[in-house]
Tab-separated table of C-alpha atoms (C1' of nucleotides) in Angstrom:
chain	number	residue	atom	x	y	z
A	1	MET	CA	32.144	97.930	139.208
A	2	LYS	CA	36.248	96.965	138.353
A	3	TYR	CA	36.712	93.933	136.183
A	4	ASN	CA	36.958	91.133	139.282
A	5	GLU	CA	33.801	91.737	140.725
A	6	ALA	CA	31.809	91.357	137.221
A	7	LYS	CA	33.573	87.921	136.570
A	8	ASP	CA	32.649	86.882	140.129
A	9	LYS	CA	28.855	88.409	139.266
A	10	PHE	CA	28.722	86.153	136.855
A	11	ILE	CA	29.803	83.018	137.223
A	12	GLN	CA	28.361	83.361	140.918
A	13	ALA	CA	25.170	84.101	138.944
A	14	TRP	CA	25.180	81.846	135.883
A	15	GLY	CA	25.633	79.163	138.664
A	16	THR	CA	22.829	80.409	140.574
A	17	LEU	CA	21.195	80.133	137.008
A	18	GLY	CA	22.184	76.639	136.448
A	19	SER	CA	19.439	74.885	139.227
A	20	SER	CA	16.666	76.150	137.590
A	21	TRP	CA	17.484	74.188	134.448
A	22	GLY	CA	19.007	71.047	136.179
A	23	ILE	CA	22.482	72.001	135.372
A	24	SER	CA	24.703	71.257	138.245
A	25	ARG	CA	26.303	75.027	140.178
A	26	SER	CA	29.844	74.097	139.316
A	27	MET	CA	28.959	72.599	135.642
A	28	ALA	CA	27.522	76.120	135.336
A	29	GLN	CA	30.449	78.346	136.530
A	30	VAL	CA	33.139	76.456	134.991
A	31	HIS	CA	30.566	77.213	131.532
A	32	ALA	CA	30.419	80.654	132.810
A	33	LEU	CA	34.626	81.022	133.538
A	34	LEU	CA	35.422	79.194	130.202
A	35	LEU	CA	32.957	81.096	128.201
A	36	ILE	CA	34.262	83.977	129.373
A	37	SER	CA	38.090	83.362	128.899
A	38	PRO	CA	40.225	84.729	125.661
A	39	ASP	CA	42.146	81.309	126.343
A	40	SER	CA	41.614	78.367	127.512
A	41	LEU	CA	42.332	77.456	130.813
A	42	SER	CA	44.057	73.481	132.519
A	43	ALA	CA	42.653	71.319	135.266
A	44	GLU	CA	44.438	73.614	137.046
A	45	GLU	CA	43.600	77.130	136.899
A	46	ILE	CA	39.789	76.211	135.857
A	47	MET	CA	39.704	74.084	140.040
A	48	GLU	CA	41.683	77.173	141.595
A	49	ASP	CA	39.921	80.108	139.668
A	50	LEU	CA	37.060	78.564	140.650
A	51	LYS	CA	37.996	77.023	144.343
A	52	ILE	CA	36.582	73.765	143.514
A	53	SER	CA	38.182	69.740	143.770
A	54	ARG	CA	40.119	68.361	141.233
A	55	GLY	CA	37.413	65.455	140.934
A	56	ASN	CA	34.207	68.264	140.276
A	57	ALA	CA	36.466	70.076	137.955
A	58	ASN	CA	37.224	66.468	135.382
A	59	MET	CA	33.633	65.642	136.368
A	60	ASN	CA	32.360	68.832	135.231
A	61	ILE	CA	34.724	69.838	132.233
A	62	ARG	CA	33.683	65.851	131.123
A	63	ASP	CA	30.274	66.533	130.581
A	64	LEU	CA	30.113	70.106	128.634
A	65	ILE	CA	32.466	68.448	126.417
A	66	ASP	CA	29.546	66.024	125.789
A	67	TRP	CA	27.079	68.567	125.510
A	68	GLY	CA	29.591	70.632	123.038
A	69	LEU	CA	29.921	73.034	124.989
A	70	VAL	CA	33.445	72.531	125.341
A	71	PHE	CA	36.733	71.316	123.051
A	72	LYS	CA	39.876	70.252	123.853
A	73	GLU	CA	42.600	72.025	122.888
A	74	GLN	CA	45.812	71.225	122.507
A	75	VAL	CA	48.532	73.639	123.379
A	76	PRO	CA	51.813	73.749	121.447
A	77	GLY	CA	54.338	72.568	124.362
A	78	GLU	CA	52.310	71.879	126.916
A	79	ARG	CA	51.447	67.606	127.771
A	80	LYS	CA	48.234	69.170	129.766
A	81	GLU	CA	44.740	69.396	127.968
A	82	PHE	CA	43.854	73.033	128.324
A	83	PHE	CA	39.569	73.553	127.307
A	84	SER	CA	37.424	75.723	125.868
A	85	ALA	CA	34.199	76.950	125.728
A	86	GLU	CA	31.783	77.823	122.413
A	87	LYS	CA	31.645	81.447	122.036
A	88	ASP	CA	29.170	82.003	119.480
A	89	ILE	CA	26.167	82.252	121.684
A	90	TRP	CA	23.811	81.228	119.005
A	91	LYS	CA	25.317	77.247	118.520
A	92	VAL	CA	26.060	77.350	122.518
A	93	ALA	CA	21.525	78.076	122.780
A	94	LYS	CA	21.070	75.251	119.627
A	95	GLN	CA	22.986	72.560	121.744
A	96	ILE	CA	21.771	73.311	124.852
A	97	ILE	CA	17.824	72.828	123.138
A	98	LYS	CA	19.304	69.780	121.002
A	99	GLU	CA	20.223	68.432	124.099
A	100	ARG	CA	16.287	68.237	126.344
A	101	ARG	CA	15.238	67.291	123.497
A	102	LYS	CA	17.257	64.215	122.974
A	103	ARG	CA	17.035	63.913	127.183
A	104	GLU	CA	13.320	64.936	127.621
A	105	ILE	CA	11.546	65.236	124.573
A	106	GLU	CA	11.883	61.097	122.965
A	107	PRO	CA	11.563	60.027	126.284
A	108	ILE	CA	8.120	61.828	126.793
A	109	LEU	CA	6.828	60.596	123.516
A	110	THR	CA	8.465	56.961	124.245
A	111	LEU	CA	5.699	57.130	127.121
A	112	LEU	CA	3.733	58.331	125.681
A	113	GLU	CA	2.446	56.361	122.862
A	114	GLU	CA	3.091	53.427	125.109
A	115	LEU	CA	0.550	54.748	127.431
A	116	LYS	CA	-2.294	55.007	125.154
A	117	LYS	CA	-2.207	51.063	124.475
A	118	VAL	CA	-3.995	51.508	128.040
A	119	ASP	CA	-6.696	48.203	127.267
A	120	GLY	CA	-10.569	50.057	128.731
A	121	THR	CA	-13.774	50.871	127.341
A	122	LYS	CA	-14.998	54.323	126.052
A	123	THR	CA	-17.563	54.499	128.776
A	124	ASP	CA	-15.422	54.234	131.364
A	125	LYS	CA	-14.768	58.072	132.601
A	126	LYS	CA	-11.896	58.018	134.386
A	127	HIS	CA	-10.266	56.190	131.541
A	128	LYS	CA	-12.137	58.028	128.422
A	129	ALA	CA	-10.404	61.588	130.855
A	130	PHE	CA	-6.275	59.350	130.624
A	131	ILE	CA	-7.269	59.179	126.719
A	132	ASP	CA	-7.913	61.780	126.600
A	133	THR	CA	-4.984	63.725	128.422
A	134	ILE	CA	-2.661	61.644	126.948
A	135	THR	CA	-3.506	62.771	123.415
A	136	ASN	CA	-3.551	66.089	124.106
A	137	LEU	CA	-0.867	66.091	126.107
A	138	GLU	CA	1.690	64.328	122.813
A	139	SER	CA	-0.067	66.459	119.890
A	140	VAL	CA	1.127	69.392	122.100
A	141	VAL	CA	4.682	67.730	123.075
A	142	ASP	CA	5.500	66.619	119.430
A	143	LYS	CA	4.739	70.467	117.876
A	144	ALA	CA	7.009	70.687	120.367
A	145	ASP	CA	9.224	68.933	119.477
A	146	PHE	CA	8.631	69.960	116.320
A	147	ALA	CA	9.205	73.735	116.904
A	148	LEU	CA	12.551	72.602	118.407
A	149	THR	CA	14.008	70.608	115.420
A	150	ARG	CA	13.319	73.572	113.336
A	151	ALA	CA	14.921	76.092	115.529
A	152	ILE	CA	18.070	73.787	115.956
A	153	LYS	CA	19.012	73.977	112.251
A	154	LEU	CA	18.288	77.614	111.431
A	155	ASP	CA	21.343	80.289	111.681
A	156	GLU	CA	21.033	83.088	114.131
A	157	ASN	CA	19.879	85.568	111.220
A	158	ALA	CA	17.148	83.530	110.328
A	159	LEU	CA	15.399	82.416	113.005
A	160	VAL	CA	15.459	86.266	113.721
A	161	GLY	CA	13.604	86.962	110.620
A	162	VAL	CA	11.511	83.621	110.708
A	163	LEU	CA	10.305	85.174	114.568
A	164	PHE	CA	9.276	89.011	112.684
A	165	LYS	CA	7.088	87.236	110.138
A	166	LEU	CA	5.753	85.580	112.064
A	167	PHE	CA	4.608	88.112	115.020
A	168	LYS	CA	4.445	91.177	112.639
B	1	MET	CA	-2.351	46.902	130.484
B	2	LYS	CA	-4.673	47.881	132.956
B	3	TYR	CA	-6.126	50.814	133.648
B	4	ASN	CA	-4.019	51.285	137.259
B	5	GLU	CA	-0.827	50.722	135.567
B	6	ALA	CA	-1.465	53.255	133.447
B	7	LYS	CA	-2.293	55.665	135.426
B	8	ASP	CA	0.781	54.342	138.116
B	9	LYS	CA	3.096	54.749	135.125
B	10	PHE	CA	2.328	57.768	134.010
B	11	ILE	CA	2.307	58.733	137.673
B	12	GLN	CA	5.139	57.922	138.362
B	13	ALA	CA	7.272	59.570	135.158
B	14	TRP	CA	5.338	62.663	135.281
B	15	GLY	CA	7.224	62.930	138.791
B	16	THR	CA	11.006	61.620	137.735
B	17	LEU	CA	10.429	63.920	134.643
B	18	GLY	CA	9.291	67.341	136.715
B	19	SER	CA	12.895	66.614	138.294
B	20	SER	CA	14.779	67.720	135.036
B	21	TRP	CA	12.548	70.919	135.416
B	22	GLY	CA	13.271	72.054	138.520
B	23	ILE	CA	9.837	70.301	139.646
B	24	SER	CA	9.646	68.500	142.623
B	25	ARG	CA	9.300	65.337	142.031
B	26	SER	CA	5.649	65.510	144.613
B	27	MET	CA	4.514	68.159	142.875
B	28	ALA	CA	4.515	67.173	139.338
B	29	GLN	CA	3.119	63.503	140.857
B	30	VAL	CA	0.563	65.763	142.191
B	31	HIS	CA	-0.330	67.210	138.831
B	32	ALA	CA	-0.509	64.260	136.372
B	33	LEU	CA	-3.100	62.836	138.830
B	34	LEU	CA	-5.290	65.952	138.966
B	35	LEU	CA	-4.619	66.076	135.336
B	36	ILE	CA	-6.115	62.849	134.691
B	37	SER	CA	-8.227	62.840	137.062
B	38	PRO	CA	-12.388	64.107	135.183
B	39	ASP	CA	-13.392	64.873	138.463
B	40	SER	CA	-11.469	67.567	141.215
B	41	LEU	CA	-10.080	66.052	144.393
B	42	SER	CA	-9.503	66.776	147.941
B	43	ALA	CA	-6.778	67.178	149.535
B	44	GLU	CA	-6.996	63.631	150.746
B	45	GLU	CA	-8.396	61.590	148.645
B	46	ILE	CA	-4.542	63.396	146.946
B	47	MET	CA	-2.530	61.905	149.976
B	48	GLU	CA	-3.844	59.122	149.568
B	49	ASP	CA	-3.523	57.912	145.873
B	50	LEU	CA	-0.228	59.457	146.304
B	51	LYS	CA	1.739	57.940	149.639
B	52	ILE	CA	2.621	62.018	149.973
B	53	SER	CA	1.773	63.337	153.497
B	54	ARG	CA	-0.536	65.518	154.276
B	55	GLY	CA	1.803	69.288	154.573
B	56	ASN	CA	3.369	68.386	151.212
B	57	ALA	CA	0.337	67.631	149.691
B	58	ASN	CA	-1.212	71.465	150.433
B	59	MET	CA	2.392	73.136	149.799
B	60	ASN	CA	2.204	71.177	146.138
B	61	ILE	CA	-0.997	72.245	145.656
B	62	ARG	CA	-0.374	75.996	146.612
B	63	ASP	CA	2.456	75.406	144.413
B	64	LEU	CA	0.008	74.612	141.599
B	65	ILE	CA	-3.039	77.197	142.345
B	66	ASP	CA	0.422	79.924	142.509
B	67	TRP	CA	1.601	78.539	138.882
B	68	GLY	CA	-1.861	79.122	137.414
B	69	LEU	CA	-2.175	75.315	136.528
B	70	VAL	CA	-4.651	74.218	139.380
B	71	PHE	CA	-8.323	75.616	140.595
B	72	LYS	CA	-9.220	74.948	144.418
B	73	GLU	CA	-13.341	74.031	142.832
B	74	GLN	CA	-16.198	74.571	145.039
B	75	VAL	CA	-18.245	71.105	145.958
B	76	PRO	CA	-22.299	71.843	147.353
B	77	GLY	CA	-22.806	70.203	149.609
B	78	GLU	CA	-19.142	69.608	151.075
B	79	ARG	CA	-16.986	71.740	153.101
B	80	LYS	CA	-13.757	70.883	151.765
B	81	GLU	CA	-11.999	72.440	149.202
B	82	PHE	CA	-11.599	70.270	146.393
B	83	PHE	CA	-8.720	70.577	143.183
B	84	SER	CA	-9.472	70.273	138.969
B	85	ALA	CA	-6.093	70.930	137.083
B	86	GLU	CA	-6.331	72.808	133.503
B	87	LYS	CA	-7.163	70.335	130.977
B	88	ASP	CA	-6.879	72.196	127.915
B	89	ILE	CA	-2.318	71.176	127.434
B	90	TRP	CA	-1.224	73.736	125.480
B	91	LYS	CA	-3.041	76.945	128.791
B	92	VAL	CA	-0.458	74.177	131.018
B	93	ALA	CA	1.981	74.540	128.323
B	94	LYS	CA	1.718	78.401	127.595
B	95	GLN	CA	1.438	78.693	131.458
B	96	ILE	CA	4.104	76.970	131.735
B	97	ILE	CA	6.667	79.362	129.814
B	98	LYS	CA	5.272	82.513	131.043
B	99	GLU	CA	6.023	81.481	134.754
B	100	ARG	CA	9.760	80.670	133.605
B	101	ARG	CA	9.938	82.840	131.610
B	102	LYS	CA	8.964	85.122	134.271
B	103	ARG	CA	10.774	83.766	136.466
B	104	GLU	CA	14.309	82.929	134.536
B	105	ILE	CA	14.743	85.167	132.326
B	106	GLU	CA	13.794	88.723	133.461
B	107	PRO	CA	16.485	87.379	135.973
B	108	ILE	CA	19.189	87.235	133.377
B	109	LEU	CA	18.585	89.921	131.688
B	110	THR	CA	18.781	92.543	134.662
B	111	LEU	CA	22.137	90.874	135.328
B	112	LEU	CA	23.450	92.022	132.106
B	113	GLU	CA	22.236	94.825	131.732
B	114	GLU	CA	24.022	95.244	134.366
B	115	LEU	CA	27.420	93.761	133.660
B	116	LYS	CA	27.779	95.466	130.497
B	117	LYS	CA	28.570	98.817	133.306
B	118	VAL	CA	31.370	96.871	133.919
B	119	ASP	CA	35.091	99.634	133.785
B	120	GLY	CA	37.481	98.283	131.508
B	121	THR	CA	39.888	99.168	128.527
B	122	LYS	CA	39.108	98.327	124.839
B	123	THR	CA	42.686	97.036	124.197
B	124	ASP	CA	42.141	94.665	127.341
B	125	LYS	CA	42.099	90.886	126.199
B	126	LYS	CA	39.476	89.982	129.606
B	127	HIS	CA	37.694	93.062	129.153
B	128	LYS	CA	36.798	92.520	125.641
B	129	ALA	CA	35.971	89.243	125.754
B	130	PHE	CA	33.907	89.598	128.897
B	131	ILE	CA	31.919	92.547	127.240
B	132	ASP	CA	31.397	91.030	124.517
B	133	THR	CA	30.419	87.466	125.693
B	134	ILE	CA	27.961	89.835	127.741
B	135	THR	CA	27.069	91.354	124.866
B	136	ASN	CA	26.211	88.433	122.371
B	137	LEU	CA	24.175	86.079	125.650
B	138	GLU	CA	22.162	89.810	125.804
B	139	SER	CA	20.882	88.991	122.320
B	140	VAL	CA	20.460	85.414	122.398
B	141	VAL	CA	18.327	85.529	125.243
B	142	ASP	CA	16.212	88.879	123.754
B	143	LYS	CA	15.537	87.080	120.855
B	144	ALA	CA	14.282	84.078	122.969
B	145	ASP	CA	12.207	86.374	125.628
B	146	PHE	CA	10.329	88.175	122.378
B	147	ALA	CA	9.715	84.248	120.638
B	148	LEU	CA	8.037	83.165	124.022
B	149	THR	CA	6.333	86.721	124.820
B	150	ARG	CA	4.502	86.642	121.693
B	151	ALA	CA	4.079	82.238	121.616
B	152	ILE	CA	2.266	82.848	124.534
B	153	LYS	CA	-0.223	85.462	123.323
B	154	LEU	CA	-0.902	82.415	120.514
B	155	ASP	CA	-3.261	79.898	119.879
B	156	GLU	CA	-2.940	76.597	119.809
B	157	ASN	CA	-4.322	76.719	115.871
B	158	ALA	CA	-2.129	79.739	115.307
B	159	LEU	CA	1.510	78.625	116.385
B	160	VAL	CA	0.095	75.535	114.248
B	161	GLY	CA	0.072	77.500	111.463
B	162	VAL	CA	3.336	79.866	112.745
B	163	LEU	CA	5.162	76.521	112.358
B	164	PHE	CA	4.004	75.292	109.218
B	165	LYS	CA	4.330	79.287	107.462
B	166	LEU	CA	8.530	79.205	109.392
B	167	PHE	CA	10.207	75.922	108.070
B	168	LYS	CA	8.048	75.343	104.967
C	1	DC	C1'	-20.099	81.102	171.354
C	2	DT	C1'	-17.886	75.758	170.724
C	3	DA	C1'	-16.674	72.217	168.821
C	4	DA	C1'	-15.434	70.260	165.208
C	5	DA	C1'	-13.573	69.732	160.262
C	6	DC	C1'	-10.447	71.102	157.560
C	7	DT	C1'	-6.091	74.196	156.210
C	8	DT	C1'	-1.289	76.535	156.514
C	9	DT	C1'	2.986	76.327	158.640
C	10	DC	C1'	7.705	75.193	160.381
C	11	DA	C1'	11.279	72.127	163.042
C	12	DA	C1'	12.480	68.000	162.301
C	13	DA	C1'	13.900	64.217	159.473
C	14	DA	C1'	14.695	62.036	155.568
C	15	DT	C1'	16.090	61.465	150.828
C	16	DA	C1'	18.809	63.176	147.291
C	17	DA	C1'	22.843	65.256	144.870
C	18	DA	C1'	26.265	67.810	144.500
C	19	DT	C1'	31.641	67.603	146.236
C	20	DT	C1'	35.754	66.384	148.034
C	21	DG	C1'	40.249	64.361	148.029
C	22	DA	C1'	43.198	60.805	148.422
C	23	DA	C1'	44.114	56.408	145.051
C	24	DA	C1'	44.458	54.243	141.139
C	25	DG	C1'	45.016	54.634	136.292
C	26	DT	C1'	46.968	56.424	131.739
C	27	DT	C1'	49.403	58.388	128.682
C	28	DA	C1'	54.401	60.842	128.003
C	29	DT	C1'	59.682	61.247	128.370
C	30	DT	C1'	64.459	60.030	129.095
D	1	DA	C1'	61.462	50.014	132.382
D	2	DA	C1'	60.900	53.392	135.912
D	3	DT	C1'	59.686	57.944	137.137
D	4	DA	C1'	57.429	62.229	136.644
D	5	DA	C1'	52.999	64.595	134.109
D	6	DC	C1'	48.520	64.686	134.044
D	7	DT	C1'	43.684	62.316	134.226
D	8	DT	C1'	40.115	59.465	135.788
D	9	DT	C1'	36.570	57.005	139.354
D	10	DC	C1'	34.223	56.385	143.376
D	11	DA	C1'	33.738	56.620	148.462
D	12	DA	C1'	32.749	58.614	151.842
D	13	DT	C1'	31.192	63.729	152.860
D	14	DT	C1'	29.212	66.970	152.596
D	15	DT	C1'	25.446	70.147	150.921
D	16	DA	C1'	21.420	71.313	149.068
D	17	DT	C1'	15.946	69.736	148.847
D	18	DT	C1'	11.864	67.752	149.980
D	19	DT	C1'	9.145	65.837	153.418
D	20	DT	C1'	7.010	65.177	157.195
D	21	DG	C1'	3.619	64.983	160.871
D	22	DA	C1'	1.940	67.590	165.303
D	23	DA	C1'	0.237	71.996	165.724
D	24	DA	C1'	-1.000	76.504	165.334
D	25	DG	C1'	-4.047	78.904	163.345
D	26	DT	C1'	-8.575	79.482	160.541
D	27	DT	C1'	-13.309	79.084	159.458
D	28	DT	C1'	-17.620	76.762	158.989
D	29	DA	C1'	-21.593	74.921	161.624
D	30	DG	C1'	-24.710	74.368	165.343
DNA sequence: CTAAACTTTCAAAATAAATTGAAAGTTATT
DNA sequence: AATAACTTTCAATTTATTTTGAAAGTTTAG
């Protein structure tokens, strides 16, 4: 397989994959392109390579910067901005976990806390089932939160150690 | 907060949440409704409660069954089918992890394995960067796969034990 | 076997999300 | 201060996803 073929395959597959993670195709593709680029790229180059519009490129680059997955770089003698991706995949994974935890787990916990306050008596079947579900959900989500919060503080080697200890 | 208010809030929030996990709003809402229902519900009741069409209800119930989150139940004397959700949230979480692992992690590993075969020389910067990225990705995804595969074999209490050992 | 009860399918319609591109906004250079 | 280089915004458009609902299919009861 030729380099260009492999590159296109990776970018396109990463784009498809992104969709199932709630990340837009373009954002995933910009990320993929920067991940495999040895040098930082300008918005112009990204647009041309991926055949996407200026607006799209700009928006997705900004989002990737917000996610902490891409950095702005200053190239001496060049006026325009260049961008490069975080290449340490473990850091990338941690960043993604961190962002999703903040965006998804925190709101669930807030919601569940709120919903526990529902009025009702213990003898009402529906009320009981509701409280049970909310309580059990909270317990599981709390544990996931705990695990993820700790995981993003580990380095990759420590994680490996932990995994082996855990599932020996 | 009244029961009905809390119920609606939960169903609506679960629907919204589902979206960010690549699950359609209706599917998440059907799941939420069944999760808090003490009794199993017919397709008819689900349609009416959530104000969704027959086809939509049917499709999403089937999908939830495929995911192993909902079961068909036979009610004596009734001809139509009734449905109920798995109420053990740890089992629910494990099912979701299991399905997503199969649908998302397996294809990535296949892709990365394939992409390692790219032609090229070690002196080519682009080729080297590509191989590095693919290799590092594979290493991280492999570890995630290992951790998830093991996690879905644990029961909830064992998981708690493991978490404490891990992050003492 | 036939009709009624119920379930599934799927093309069309509705909705939601992503993308474009040109105009407006900024910043640096002379 | 004027202009060129570059970045951002956003309304309009395109594309993708979800939902509908009526028709077709299936199963059970009589």
